[in-house]
Amino acid sequence: MPTKEQFATNINEIRESKGFTIRQVATYSGLNPSTISMLENAKRNIPKVSTLEKLANGLKEPVNKIIELAGYKPESHKSNEYEDTLTDAQKQVAYLIDPDATQEEIDQIKQLVEIAKLSKKRL
């Protein structure tokens, strides 16, 4: 397991290599800028997987890469096989609703969105 200092260095290097500010990563991830800053400065422990998923989205990196940098085994991460079919905006909405949503729950949300779109067109 990497130390929180090693994890912090890795996350900081990824963010800077992409030219992202902490605020940009916060916007893309839905995390608070202070949370990202504390992670990068090793002032917080390595976060849980659901936070790592958000961080990966904010850094525009594969979730498994960030999870492995945190020292988790890839198989300990619940695989979201449907995640590759979603746009970034859909992923952000799904994370806001529930980062651990099942495929059935996501399908139900999609149905509700389609109903809302149809209702909007009728107005």
N, CA, C and O atoms as a GROMACS GRO file, in nm:
protein
  492
    1MET      N    1   0.085  -0.119   0.000
    1MET     CA    2   0.000   0.000   0.000
    1MET      C    3   0.090   0.124   0.000
    1MET      O    4   0.179   0.137   0.084
    2PRO      N    5   0.065   0.215  -0.094
    2PRO     CA    6   0.145   0.337  -0.097
    2PRO      C    7   0.111   0.426   0.023
    2PRO      O    8   0.002   0.416   0.080
    3THR      N    9   0.203   0.511   0.058
    3THR     CA   10   0.175   0.607   0.166
    3THR      C   11   0.088   0.718   0.109
    3THR      O   12   0.076   0.735  -0.012
    4LYS      N   13   0.028   0.793   0.199
    4LYS     CA   14  -0.054   0.905   0.152
    4LYS      C   15   0.033   1.009   0.081
    4LYS      O   16  -0.015   1.080  -0.007
    5GLU      N   17   0.161   1.018   0.120
    5GLU     CA   18   0.254   1.109   0.053
    5GLU      C   19   0.282   1.066  -0.092
    5GLU      O   20   0.286   1.149  -0.182
    6GLN      N   21   0.300   0.936  -0.113
    6GLN     CA   22   0.321   0.885  -0.249
    6GLN      C   23   0.198   0.907  -0.335
    6GLN      O   24   0.208   0.950  -0.450
    7PHE      N   25   0.082   0.878  -0.278
    7PHE     CA   26  -0.043   0.899  -0.350
    7PHE      C   27  -0.059   1.046  -0.385
    7PHE      O   28  -0.096   1.080  -0.497
    8ALA      N   29  -0.031   1.134  -0.289
    8ALA     CA   30  -0.043   1.278  -0.311
    8ALA      C   31   0.046   1.324  -0.426
    8ALA      O   32   0.003   1.401  -0.512
    9THR      N   33   0.170   1.276  -0.427
    9THR     CA   34   0.264   1.313  -0.534
    9THR      C   35   0.211   1.267  -0.670
    9THR      O   36   0.215   1.343  -0.767
   10ASN      N   37   0.162   1.144  -0.676
   10ASN     CA   38   0.111   1.090  -0.803
   10ASN      C   39  -0.008   1.170  -0.855
   10ASN      O   40  -0.016   1.201  -0.974
   11ILE      N   41  -0.101   1.202  -0.767
   11ILE     CA   42  -0.221   1.276  -0.807
   11ILE      C   43  -0.182   1.416  -0.854
   11ILE      O   44  -0.232   1.465  -0.956
   12ASN      N   45  -0.093   1.481  -0.781
   12ASN     CA   46  -0.046   1.614  -0.818
   12ASN      C   47   0.022   1.612  -0.955
   12ASN      O   48  -0.002   1.701  -1.037
   13GLU      N   49   0.107   1.513  -0.979
   13GLU     CA   50   0.176   1.502  -1.107
   13GLU      C   51   0.079   1.482  -1.223
   13GLU      O   52   0.095   1.541  -1.330
   14ILE      N   53  -0.022   1.398  -1.202
   14ILE     CA   54  -0.122   1.375  -1.307
   14ILE      C   55  -0.195   1.506  -1.338
   14ILE      O   56  -0.210   1.543  -1.454
   15ARG      N   57  -0.240   1.574  -1.234
   15ARG     CA   58  -0.316   1.699  -1.254
   15ARG      C   59  -0.231   1.803  -1.327
   15ARG      O   60  -0.276   1.864  -1.423
   16GLU      N   61  -0.108   1.821  -1.281
   16GLU     CA   62  -0.023   1.922  -1.342
   16GLU      C   63   0.017   1.886  -1.485
   16GLU      O   64   0.031   1.974  -1.570
   17SER      N   65   0.036   1.756  -1.512
   17SER     CA   66   0.074   1.714  -1.647
   17SER      C   67  -0.037   1.744  -1.748
   17SER      O   68  -0.010   1.760  -1.868
   18LYS      N   69  -0.160   1.752  -1.700
   18LYS     CA   70  -0.273   1.783  -1.788
   18LYS      C   71  -0.304   1.931  -1.791
   18LYS      O   72  -0.390   1.976  -1.867
   19GLY      N   73  -0.234   2.007  -1.710
   19GLY     CA   74  -0.257   2.151  -1.706
   19GLY      C   75  -0.386   2.190  -1.636
   19GLY      O   76  -0.437   2.300  -1.657
   20PHE      N   77  -0.440   2.102  -1.553
   20PHE     CA   78  -0.563   2.131  -1.481
   20PHE      C   79  -0.533   2.205  -1.351
   20PHE      O   80  -0.432   2.180  -1.286
   21THR      N   81  -0.622   2.296  -1.314
   21THR     CA   82  -0.615   2.358  -1.182
   21THR      C   83  -0.693   2.269  -1.085
   21THR      O   84  -0.769   2.181  -1.126
   22ILE      N   85  -0.673   2.293  -0.958
   22ILE     CA   86  -0.750   2.219  -0.858
   22ILE      C   87  -0.899   2.247  -0.876
   22ILE      O   88  -0.981   2.157  -0.863
   23ARG      N   89  -0.932   2.370  -0.906
   23ARG     CA   90  -1.074   2.405  -0.927
   23ARG      C   91  -1.135   2.333  -1.046
   23ARG      O   92  -1.251   2.292  -1.042
   24GLN      N   93  -1.057   2.316  -1.153
   24GLN     CA   94  -1.108   2.243  -1.268
   24GLN      C   95  -1.136   2.097  -1.232
   24GLN      O   96  -1.240   2.043  -1.267
   25VAL      N   97  -1.042   2.035  -1.162
   25VAL     CA   98  -1.062   1.895  -1.120
   25VAL      C   99  -1.184   1.886  -1.029
   25VAL      O  100  -1.261   1.790  -1.038
   26ALA      N  101  -1.201   1.984  -0.942
   26ALA     CA  102  -1.317   1.985  -0.853
   26ALA      C  103  -1.447   1.993  -0.933
   26ALA      O  104  -1.543   1.923  -0.903
   27THR      N  105  -1.448   2.078  -1.033
   27THR     CA  106  -1.568   2.093  -1.116
   27THR      C  107  -1.600   1.964  -1.189
   27THR      O  108  -1.715   1.920  -1.191
   28TYR      N  109  -1.498   1.902  -1.250
   28TYR     CA  110  -1.519   1.779  -1.325
   28TYR      C  111  -1.556   1.662  -1.235
   28TYR      O  112  -1.628   1.570  -1.278
   29SER      N  113  -1.508   1.664  -1.111
   29SER     CA  114  -1.528   1.548  -1.023
   29SER      C  115  -1.647   1.560  -0.929
   29SER      O  116  -1.702   1.460  -0.885
   30GLY      N  117  -1.685   1.682  -0.898
   30GLY     CA  118  -1.790   1.701  -0.798
   30GLY      C  119  -1.735   1.703  -0.657
   30GLY      O  120  -1.811   1.711  -0.560
   31LEU      N  121  -1.602   1.696  -0.645
   31LEU     CA  122  -1.539   1.704  -0.513
   31LEU      C  123  -1.511   1.849  -0.478
   31LEU      O  124  -1.503   1.935  -0.566
   32ASN      N  125  -1.497   1.876  -0.350
   32ASN     CA  126  -1.465   2.010  -0.303
   32ASN      C  127  -1.319   2.040  -0.334
   32ASN      O  128  -1.234   1.953  -0.318
   33PRO      N  129  -1.287   2.162  -0.380
   33PRO     CA  130  -1.147   2.196  -0.408
   33PRO      C  131  -1.055   2.174  -0.287
   33PRO      O  132  -0.940   2.134  -0.304
   34SER      N  133  -1.105   2.199  -0.167
   34SER     CA  134  -1.021   2.180  -0.049
   34SER      C  135  -0.989   2.032  -0.027
   34SER      O  136  -0.882   1.998   0.023
   35THR      N  137  -1.081   1.944  -0.064
   35THR     CA  138  -1.055   1.800  -0.054
   35THR      C  139  -0.940   1.760  -0.146
   35THR      O  140  -0.851   1.686  -0.107
   36ILE      N  141  -0.944   1.810  -0.268
   36ILE     CA  142  -0.838   1.778  -0.365
   36ILE      C  143  -0.705   1.835  -0.318
   36ILE      O  144  -0.602   1.769  -0.327
   37SER      N  145  -0.707   1.958  -0.269
   37SER     CA  146  -0.585   2.021  -0.219
   37SER      C  147  -0.526   1.940  -0.102
   37SER      O  148  -0.406   1.917  -0.097
   38MET      N  149  -0.612   1.899  -0.010
   38MET     CA  150  -0.563   1.821   0.104
   38MET      C  151  -0.508   1.686   0.060
   38MET      O  152  -0.410   1.638   0.117
   39LEU      N  153  -0.570   1.624  -0.041
   39LEU     CA  154  -0.517   1.498  -0.093
   39LEU      C  155  -0.379   1.519  -0.154
   39LEU      O  156  -0.288   1.440  -0.131
   40GLU      N  157  -0.365   1.625  -0.232
   40GLU     CA  158  -0.237   1.653  -0.299
   40GLU      C  159  -0.127   1.695  -0.202
   40GLU      O  160  -0.008   1.681  -0.233
   41ASN      N  161  -0.165   1.744  -0.088
   41ASN     CA  162  -0.067   1.786   0.013
   41ASN      C  163  -0.052   1.684   0.126
   41ASN      O  164   0.007   1.712   0.230
   42ALA      N  165  -0.106   1.565   0.104
   42ALA     CA  166  -0.099   1.454   0.200
   42ALA      C  167  -0.153   1.492   0.337
   42ALA      O  168  -0.104   1.446   0.440
   43LYS      N  169  -0.253   1.576   0.338
   43LYS     CA  170  -0.317   1.615   0.464
   43LYS      C  171  -0.441   1.531   0.491
   43LYS      O  172  -0.507   1.548   0.594
   44ARG      N  173  -0.473   1.442   0.398
   44ARG     CA  174  -0.583   1.346   0.414
   44ARG      C  175  -0.530   1.208   0.382
   44ARG      O  176  -0.437   1.193   0.303
   45ASN      N  177  -0.591   1.109   0.442
   45ASN     CA  178  -0.556   0.971   0.409
   45ASN      C  179  -0.607   0.938   0.269
   45ASN      O  180  -0.688   1.010   0.212
   46ILE      N  181  -0.559   0.827   0.216
   46ILE     CA  182  -0.607   0.781   0.086
   46ILE      C  183  -0.758   0.756   0.099
   46ILE      O  184  -0.801   0.684   0.189
   47PRO      N  185  -0.837   0.814   0.009
   47PRO     CA  186  -0.983   0.805   0.024
   47PRO      C  187  -1.040   0.670  -0.016
   47PRO      O  188  -0.971   0.583  -0.069
   48LYS      N  189  -1.169   0.655   0.012
   48LYS     CA  190  -1.240   0.533  -0.026
   48LYS      C  191  -1.262   0.531  -0.177
   48LYS      O  192  -1.244   0.632  -0.246
   49VAL      N  193  -1.299   0.415  -0.226
   49VAL     CA  194  -1.311   0.392  -0.370
   49VAL      C  195  -1.409   0.489  -0.436
   49VAL      O  196  -1.382   0.539  -0.545
   50SER      N  197  -1.522   0.517  -0.374
   50SER     CA  198  -1.620   0.607  -0.437
   50SER      C  199  -1.561   0.746  -0.460
   50SER      O  200  -1.592   0.811  -0.561
   51THR      N  201  -1.478   0.792  -0.369
   51THR     CA  202  -1.411   0.922  -0.387
   51THR      C  203  -1.305   0.912  -0.495
   51THR      O  204  -1.287   1.005  -0.574
   52LEU      N  205  -1.234   0.800  -0.499
   52LEU     CA  206  -1.132   0.779  -0.603
   52LEU      C  207  -1.197   0.778  -0.742
   52LEU      O  208  -1.137   0.828  -0.838
   53GLU      N  209  -1.316   0.722  -0.754
   53GLU     CA  210  -1.387   0.721  -0.882
   53GLU      C  211  -1.416   0.864  -0.927
   53GLU      O  212  -1.397   0.898  -1.044
   54LYS      N  213  -1.462   0.947  -0.835
   54LYS     CA  214  -1.489   1.087  -0.868
   54LYS      C  215  -1.360   1.159  -0.907
   54LYS      O  216  -1.357   1.236  -1.003
   55LEU      N  217  -1.255   1.133  -0.832
   55LEU     CA  218  -1.126   1.195  -0.861
   55LEU      C  219  -1.076   1.156  -0.999
   55LEU      O  220  -1.025   1.239  -1.074
   56ALA      N  221  -1.091   1.029  -1.033
   56ALA     CA  222  -1.050   0.981  -1.166
   56ALA      C  223  -1.128   1.055  -1.275
   56ALA      O  224  -1.071   1.094  -1.376
   57ASN      N  225  -1.256   1.072  -1.254
   57ASN     CA  226  -1.339   1.145  -1.351
   57ASN      C  227  -1.290   1.289  -1.364
   57ASN      O  228  -1.282   1.342  -1.475
   58GLY      N  229  -1.257   1.350  -1.252
   58GLY     CA  230  -1.208   1.488  -1.253
   58GLY      C  231  -1.074   1.503  -1.321
   58GLY      O  232  -1.046   1.605  -1.384
   59LEU      N  233  -0.990   1.401  -1.308
   59LEU     CA  234  -0.857   1.403  -1.370
   59LEU      C  235  -0.860   1.351  -1.514
   59LEU      O  236  -0.758   1.354  -1.584
   60LYS      N  237  -0.976   1.303  -1.557
   60LYS     CA  238  -0.991   1.244  -1.691
   60LYS      C  239  -0.894   1.126  -1.708
   60LYS      O  240  -0.826   1.113  -1.810
   61GLU      N  241  -0.890   1.043  -1.606
   61GLU     CA  242  -0.804   0.924  -1.604
   61GLU      C  243  -0.891   0.801  -1.583
   61GLU      O  244  -1.000   0.811  -1.526
   62PRO      N  245  -0.844   0.684  -1.629
   62PRO     CA  246  -0.920   0.561  -1.603
   62PRO      C  247  -0.933   0.536  -1.452
   62PRO      O  248  -0.838   0.552  -1.376
   63VAL      N  249  -1.052   0.496  -1.412
   63VAL     CA  250  -1.078   0.472  -1.270
   63VAL      C  251  -0.979   0.369  -1.213
   63VAL      O  252  -0.925   0.388  -1.104
   64ASN      N  253  -0.956   0.260  -1.288
   64ASN     CA  254  -0.866   0.157  -1.236
   64ASN      C  255  -0.725   0.209  -1.211
   64ASN      O  256  -0.658   0.163  -1.118
   65LYS      N  257  -0.680   0.304  -1.291
   65LYS     CA  258  -0.546   0.361  -1.272
   65LYS      C  259  -0.537   0.433  -1.137
   65LYS      O  260  -0.441   0.414  -1.062
   66ILE      N  261  -0.636   0.515  -1.107
   66ILE     CA  262  -0.636   0.591  -0.981
   66ILE      C  263  -0.653   0.496  -0.863
   66ILE      O  264  -0.591   0.515  -0.759
   67ILE      N  265  -0.737   0.396  -0.879
   67ILE     CA  266  -0.758   0.298  -0.772
   67ILE      C  267  -0.629   0.222  -0.743
   67ILE      O  268  -0.595   0.197  -0.627
   68GLU      N  269  -0.557   0.186  -0.848
   68GLU     CA  270  -0.430   0.115  -0.829
   68GLU      C  271  -0.325   0.206  -0.765
   68GLU      O  272  -0.247   0.161  -0.681
   69LEU      N  273  -0.322   0.334  -0.804
   69LEU     CA  274  -0.230   0.429  -0.740
   69LEU      C  275  -0.256   0.441  -0.590
   69LEU      O  276  -0.165   0.467  -0.511
   70ALA      N  277  -0.382   0.422  -0.553
   70ALA     CA  278  -0.421   0.430  -0.412
   70ALA      C  279  -0.387   0.302  -0.336
   70ALA      O  280  -0.396   0.296  -0.213
   71GLY      N  281  -0.346   0.199  -0.410
   71GLY     CA  282  -0.307   0.074  -0.345
   71GLY      C  283  -0.416  -0.030  -0.335
   71GLY      O  284  -0.396  -0.135  -0.274
   72TYR      N  285  -0.531  -0.002  -0.394
   72TYR     CA  286  -0.638  -0.101  -0.394
   72TYR      C  287  -0.615  -0.199  -0.509
   72TYR      O  288  -0.560  -0.162  -0.613
   73LYS      N  289  -0.655  -0.320  -0.490
   73LYS     CA  290  -0.648  -0.418  -0.597
   73LYS      C  291  -0.762  -0.392  -0.693
   73LYS      O  292  -0.873  -0.360  -0.650
   74PRO      N  293  -0.737  -0.405  -0.824
   74PRO     CA  294  -0.844  -0.376  -0.920
   74PRO      C  295  -0.972  -0.455  -0.893
   74PRO      O  296  -1.081  -0.402  -0.912
   75GLU      N  297  -0.959  -0.580  -0.850
   75GLU     CA  298  -1.079  -0.659  -0.827
   75GLU      C  299  -1.156  -0.614  -0.704
   75GLU      O  300  -1.272  -0.653  -0.686
   76SER      N  301  -1.094  -0.532  -0.617
   76SER     CA  302  -1.167  -0.482  -0.502
   76SER      C  303  -1.260  -0.367  -0.541
   76SER      O  304  -1.345  -0.326  -0.462
   77HIS      N  305  -1.242  -0.317  -0.661
   77HIS     CA  306  -1.326  -0.210  -0.714
   77HIS      C  307  -1.444  -0.271  -0.788
   77HIS      O  308  -1.426  -0.356  -0.875
   78LYS      N  309  -1.563  -0.229  -0.753
   78LYS     CA  310  -1.682  -0.280  -0.820
   78LYS      C  311  -1.681  -0.233  -0.964
   78LYS      O  312  -1.682  -0.112  -0.989
   79SER      N  313  -1.679  -0.325  -1.056
   79SER     CA  314  -1.672  -0.290  -1.198
   79SER      C  315  -1.804  -0.235  -1.247
   79SER      O  316  -1.910  -0.291  -1.221
   80ASN      N  317  -1.794  -0.125  -1.319
   80ASN     CA  318  -1.912  -0.066  -1.381
   80ASN      C  319  -1.901  -0.085  -1.531
   80ASN      O  320  -1.856   0.004  -1.603
   81GLU      N  321  -1.941  -0.203  -1.578
   81GLU     CA  322  -1.924  -0.237  -1.719
   81GLU      C  323  -2.001  -0.143  -1.810
   81GLU      O  324  -1.965  -0.127  -1.927
   82TYR      N  325  -2.105  -0.080  -1.761
   82TYR     CA  326  -2.185   0.011  -1.841
   82TYR      C  327  -2.125   0.151  -1.845
   82TYR      O  328  -2.169   0.234  -1.925
   83GLU      N  329  -2.026   0.179  -1.761
   83GLU     CA  330  -1.969   0.313  -1.749
   83GLU      C  331  -1.913   0.364  -1.881
   83GLU      O  332  -1.922   0.484  -1.909
   84ASP      N  333  -1.855   0.277  -1.962
   84ASP     CA  334  -1.796   0.319  -2.088
   84ASP      C  335  -1.900   0.367  -2.188
   84ASP      O  336  -1.865   0.433  -2.286
   85THR      N  337  -2.028   0.336  -2.166
   85THR     CA  338  -2.131   0.377  -2.260
   85THR      C  339  -2.190   0.513  -2.225
   85THR      O  340  -2.272   0.566  -2.301
   86LEU      N  341  -2.150   0.569  -2.112
   86LEU     CA  342  -2.206   0.696  -2.067
   86LEU      C  343  -2.117   0.813  -2.106
   86LEU      O  344  -1.994   0.799  -2.112
   87THR      N  345  -2.177   0.927  -2.133
   87THR     CA  346  -2.101   1.048  -2.158
   87THR      C  347  -2.048   1.100  -2.024
   87THR      O  348  -2.092   1.055  -1.918
   88ASP      N  349  -1.954   1.194  -2.029
   88ASP     CA  350  -1.901   1.252  -1.905
   88ASP      C  351  -2.013   1.318  -1.824
   88ASP      O  352  -2.017   1.306  -1.702
   89ALA      N  353  -2.102   1.387  -1.893
   89ALA     CA  354  -2.213   1.452  -1.824
   89ALA      C  355  -2.303   1.350  -1.754
   89ALA      O  356  -2.346   1.371  -1.641
   90GLN      N  357  -2.330   1.237  -1.822
   90GLN     CA  358  -2.413   1.133  -1.761
   90GLN      C  359  -2.343   1.072  -1.640
   90GLN      O  360  -2.408   1.041  -1.540
   91LYS      N  361  -2.212   1.054  -1.649
   91LYS     CA  362  -2.136   1.000  -1.535
   91LYS      C  363  -2.145   1.094  -1.416
   91LYS      O  364  -2.162   1.049  -1.302
   92GLN      N  365  -2.133   1.225  -1.442
   92GLN     CA  366  -2.140   1.322  -1.333
   92GLN      C  367  -2.276   1.317  -1.265
   92GLN      O  368  -2.285   1.322  -1.143
   93VAL      N  369  -2.382   1.307  -1.346
   93VAL     CA  370  -2.517   1.298  -1.289
   93VAL      C  371  -2.531   1.170  -1.208
   93VAL      O  372  -2.586   1.172  -1.097
   94ALA      N  373  -2.482   1.058  -1.262
   94ALA     CA  374  -2.492   0.931  -1.191
   94ALA      C  375  -2.417   0.938  -1.058
   94ALA      O  376  -2.466   0.887  -0.957
   95TYR      N  377  -2.298   1.000  -1.056
   95TYR     CA  378  -2.222   1.012  -0.931
   95TYR      C  379  -2.294   1.100  -0.831
   95TYR      O  380  -2.288   1.074  -0.711
   96LEU      N  381  -2.362   1.203  -0.880
   96LEU     CA  382  -2.437   1.288  -0.788
   96LEU      C  383  -2.554   1.213  -0.728
   96LEU      O  384  -2.587   1.234  -0.611
   97ILE      N  385  -2.615   1.125  -0.806
   97ILE     CA  386  -2.728   1.048  -0.758
   97ILE      C  387  -2.679   0.940  -0.661
   97ILE      O  388  -2.724   0.934  -0.547
   98ASP      N  389  -2.587   0.856  -0.707
   98ASP     CA  390  -2.534   0.750  -0.623
   98ASP      C  391  -2.417   0.684  -0.695
   98ASP      O  392  -2.436   0.618  -0.797
   99PRO      N  393  -2.295   0.700  -0.642
   99PRO     CA  394  -2.179   0.642  -0.710
   99PRO      C  395  -2.182   0.489  -0.715
   99PRO      O  396  -2.108   0.428  -0.792
  100ASP      N  397  -2.266   0.427  -0.633
  100ASP     CA  398  -2.273   0.281  -0.629
  100ASP      C  399  -2.403   0.230  -0.690
  100ASP      O  400  -2.447   0.119  -0.659
  101ALA      N  401  -2.463   0.310  -0.779
  101ALA     CA  402  -2.590   0.269  -0.841
  101ALA      C  403  -2.571   0.142  -0.923
  101ALA      O  404  -2.469   0.122  -0.988
  102THR      N  405  -2.671   0.056  -0.918
  102THR     CA  406  -2.668  -0.068  -0.996
  102THR      C  407  -2.712  -0.038  -1.139
  102THR      O  408  -2.764   0.070  -1.168
  103GLN      N  409  -2.690  -0.132  -1.228
  103GLN     CA  410  -2.732  -0.115  -1.367
  103GLN      C  411  -2.883  -0.094  -1.374
  103GLN      O  412  -2.931  -0.011  -1.450
  104GLU      N  413  -2.957  -0.170  -1.294
  104GLU     CA  414  -3.103  -0.156  -1.293
  104GLU      C  415  -3.145  -0.015  -1.251
  104GLU      O  416  -3.237   0.043  -1.310
  105GLU      N  417  -3.079   0.040  -1.150
  105GLU     CA  418  -3.111   0.175  -1.105
  105GLU      C  419  -3.078   0.278  -1.213
  105GLU      O  420  -3.154   0.373  -1.234
  106ILE      N  421  -2.967   0.261  -1.281
  106ILE     CA  422  -2.929   0.353  -1.387
  106ILE      C  423  -3.027   0.343  -1.503
  106ILE      O  424  -3.062   0.445  -1.563
  107ASP      N  425  -3.072   0.222  -1.536
  107ASP     CA  426  -3.172   0.206  -1.641
  107ASP      C  427  -3.303   0.278  -1.605
  107ASP      O  428  -3.367   0.339  -1.690
  108GLN      N  429  -3.340   0.271  -1.477
  108GLN     CA  430  -3.461   0.339  -1.432
  108GLN      C  431  -3.444   0.491  -1.445
  108GLN      O  432  -3.537   0.562  -1.484
  109ILE      N  433  -3.326   0.540  -1.410
  109ILE     CA  434  -3.299   0.684  -1.422
  109ILE      C  435  -3.306   0.726  -1.568
  109ILE      O  436  -3.361   0.831  -1.600
  110LYS      N  437  -3.248   0.644  -1.657
  110LYS     CA  438  -3.253   0.675  -1.800
  110LYS      C  439  -3.398   0.682  -1.848
  110LYS      O  440  -3.432   0.770  -1.928
  111GLN      N  441  -3.483   0.591  -1.801
  111GLN     CA  442  -3.624   0.593  -1.840
  111GLN      C  443  -3.691   0.722  -1.793
  111GLN      O  444  -3.769   0.782  -1.866
  112LEU      N  445  -3.660   0.763  -1.672
  112LEU     CA  446  -3.717   0.887  -1.620
  112LEU      C  447  -3.672   1.007  -1.701
  112LEU      O  448  -3.750   1.099  -1.726
  113VAL      N  449  -3.547   1.008  -1.742
  113VAL     CA  450  -3.494   1.117  -1.824
  113VAL      C  451  -3.566   1.121  -1.959
  113VAL      O  452  -3.602   1.228  -2.007
  114GLU      N  453  -3.587   1.004  -2.018
  114GLU     CA  454  -3.659   0.998  -2.146
  114GLU      C  455  -3.802   1.050  -2.132
  114GLU      O  456  -3.851   1.121  -2.220
  115ILE      N  457  -3.868   1.014  -2.023
  115ILE     CA  458  -4.004   1.064  -1.998
  115ILE      C  459  -4.002   1.216  -1.984
  115ILE      O  460  -4.089   1.285  -2.037
  116ALA      N  461  -3.904   1.268  -1.912
  116ALA     CA  462  -3.892   1.413  -1.894
  116ALA      C  463  -3.866   1.482  -2.028
  116ALA      O  464  -3.921   1.590  -2.053
  117LYS      N  465  -3.785   1.423  -2.113
  117LYS     CA  466  -3.757   1.482  -2.245
  117LYS      C  467  -3.886   1.486  -2.328
  117LYS      O  468  -3.914   1.586  -2.395
  118LEU      N  469  -3.964   1.378  -2.325
  118LEU     CA  470  -4.089   1.374  -2.400
  118LEU      C  471  -4.186   1.479  -2.349
  118LEU      O  472  -4.252   1.547  -2.428
  119SER      N  473  -4.195   1.493  -2.218
  119SER     CA  474  -4.284   1.594  -2.158
  119SER      C  475  -4.242   1.734  -2.198
  119SER      O  476  -4.328   1.819  -2.223
  120LYS      N  477  -4.113   1.760  -2.206
  120LYS     CA  478  -4.061   1.891  -2.242
  120LYS      C  479  -4.095   1.924  -2.388
  120LYS      O  480  -4.128   2.038  -2.421
  121LYS      N  481  -4.087   1.822  -2.474
  121LYS     CA  482  -4.119   1.844  -2.615
  121LYS      C  483  -4.266   1.878  -2.636
  121LYS      O  484  -4.301   1.948  -2.730
  122ARG      N  485  -4.351   1.826  -2.549
  122ARG     CA  486  -4.495   1.848  -2.564
  122ARG      C  487  -4.538   1.988  -2.523
  122ARG      O  488  -4.644   2.035  -2.563
  123LEU      N  489  -4.455   2.054  -2.442
  123LEU     CA  490  -4.493   2.188  -2.392
  123LEU      C  491  -4.490   2.291  -2.496
  123LEU      O  492  -4.520   2.407  -2.468
   0.00000   0.00000   0.00000
